[in-house]
Amino acid sequence: MKIKIDQISKWFGKNQVLRNVSMEIESSLVICGPSGSGKSTLARCINGLEKVQAGTIYVGETEVTSPKTNIPQLRQKVGMVFQAYNLFPHMKVIDNLMLAPTKVLRRSREEAYETAMSLLEKVGIPDKANVYPDQISGGQKQRAAIARALAMKPEVIIFDEPTSALDPEMIQEVLEVMKGLVKDGITMIVITHEMGFAREVAANIAFMDNGELIEMAPPEQFFNRPASPRIKDFLQKVLL
Amino acid sequence: MLQEKSLIQNCISLGIRIFNVTLLIAALGWGSYYLLSSAGYQFNFNAVFKYFNVFNNGLWMTIQLSLSAFGLSIIFGLIIALGRMSKIKLIADISLTYVVVFRNIPLLVVIAIFNWGIGSSFPEVSIFVWSILALSVFEASYIAEIFRGGIESIQKEQVESAQSLGLTYLQCLRYVIIPQALRSILPSLTGQIVTLVKDSSLASIIGLLELTLASRTVVGSTFAALESYAVIALYYFIVCYPISIISTIMEKQMRKNLQNPN
Ligand SMILES: Nc1ncnc2c1ncn2[C@@H]1O[C@H](COP(=O)(O)OP(=O)(O)OP(=O)(O)O)[C@@H](O)[C@H]1O
Ligand SMILES: [Mg+2]
């Protein structure tokens, strides 16, 4: 699904955190940039967790920025995976996956269960279905959280630093699952500093600084001919 | 590693505690009986026991009143709690005013205002209904704050991830926030039920024939005040203590469910 962001600006109080950002996203986009540059805010505007003060965002035919839009309905198509996993601690992993399909999409429990189990297979933790989230490792939690988002069969999925809270040995297992999604043709927006991942799977890489979109380019161009010295500086730091 | 106690062990230790409490109460009762008798007080429990039915009917009324008021105060309390957290300032202010007002007025006065004040314009509404309304409106101000505390203890990220799955705010409340909040709320909520049952005795001032007023009528006919009030003290205790026990068990169970993989 195509996402069209047009001239959006956002302030938190007097602090402007997005400045006239415009971009079109069709397949997979990696967003990077220094801390506080507005990456999370931009991503959260796309599924309506944050409101913009100027500009428009379209997800497919739906205008996210219109007050008439049914935001919960939009979110059925736009999944989100957070840095801190945010699994529901009072539910088993399988129930985490089944909640939204049964309550929001009104699927039968049997159907939701089938889907949930096949997704747990896909992310490699079918044996953790009947376990509470605090019984599994960080990498497993993040894979469960990805499966939970996928259970809604979203057309867009947003990852906000999905591996930043993980121990190094668990990062790869999560990235592998995400690489699999690119092949499924889902639109992915990934905020990450994993440049190896970006080079391998991103159709485009966007660099943000101080609320501005500095550059958005395919990996080859982004890494070899960065448009701004700020990107060069940044790459040197993260590639160390 | 700390060894988790099994359910049976838990039940046994709880049973022993209840047994001990009961034993101590019996000892205390018997001790007072003995002391007062030797000081020359003539106990007349037989006169009181003739009014067994009056006490039981009173108890039944207390139970009906408490249950209805509790159900209503949960609903009012939840609405006020959500109102307190509303982004719309007017709603937040109105809800805050509600809480402040009812927390700073004695329940006795609230009951009087409902029955003799508002009630005078609606003579067809019974004192039972006024008692329920006064009690639930009053207790709701406490329950609202308990709910609000519980709901605010749930991380904002939990709400956001539920909403990101397409849940509406109400669904999020129902399936994600309340089940988690309930764990931290439960002890204070059961405490509030116990308070409510005891507070319901104040409905006696407007003439609702619940347990306390029942006891007063028995005193009127028998003059056996100590005996009558001892009987209802026991009644109140028998109703309230199990509520506390159930709460303790539920709390333990919930903590277990959270910790143990299945
Ligand atoms: N809820 C909020 N209220 C006020 N200011 C906020 C809020 N959320 C973010 N900000 C501010 O907006 C700016 C952009 O934050 P954002 O989280 O989007 O940055 P980021 O690029 O995701 O940073 P990081 O890499 O640290 O996650 C920061 O200056 C931040 O302090
Ligand atoms: Mg961020």
CSV table of N, CA and C and ligand atoms in Angstrom, one decimal, chain A residues 35-36 38-41 83 160-161 191, ligand 2:
chain,number,residue,atom,x,y,z
A,35,SER,N,19.4,10.9,17.5
A,35,SER,CA,18.4,10.8,18.6
A,35,SER,C,17.7,12.2,18.7
A,36,GLY,N,16.3,12.1,18.8
A,36,GLY,CA,15.6,13.4,18.9
A,36,GLY,C,15.3,14.1,17.5
A,38,GLY,N,13.2,13.2,15.3
A,38,GLY,CA,11.8,13.1,14.9
A,38,GLY,C,11.3,11.9,14.2
A,39,LYS,N,12.2,10.9,14.2
A,39,LYS,CA,11.9,9.6,13.5
A,39,LYS,C,10.6,8.9,14.1
A,40,SER,N,10.6,8.8,15.4
A,40,SER,CA,9.5,8.1,16.1
A,40,SER,C,8.2,8.9,15.8
A,41,THR,N,8.3,10.2,16.0
A,41,THR,CA,7.2,11.1,15.8
A,41,THR,C,6.6,10.9,14.4
A,83,GLN,N,9.9,-0.7,20.3
A,83,GLN,CA,11.2,-1.1,20.8
A,83,GLN,C,11.0,-1.9,22.1
A,160,ASP,N,9.5,0.6,15.2
A,160,ASP,CA,10.3,1.7,15.8
A,160,ASP,C,11.4,1.1,16.6
A,161,GLU,N,12.6,1.1,16.1
A,161,GLU,CA,13.8,0.5,16.7
A,161,GLU,C,13.5,-0.8,17.3
A,191,ILE,N,12.4,2.0,11.6
A,191,ILE,CA,13.4,3.0,12.2
A,191,ILE,C,14.5,2.1,12.8
C,2,MG,MG,12.5,7.2,18.6
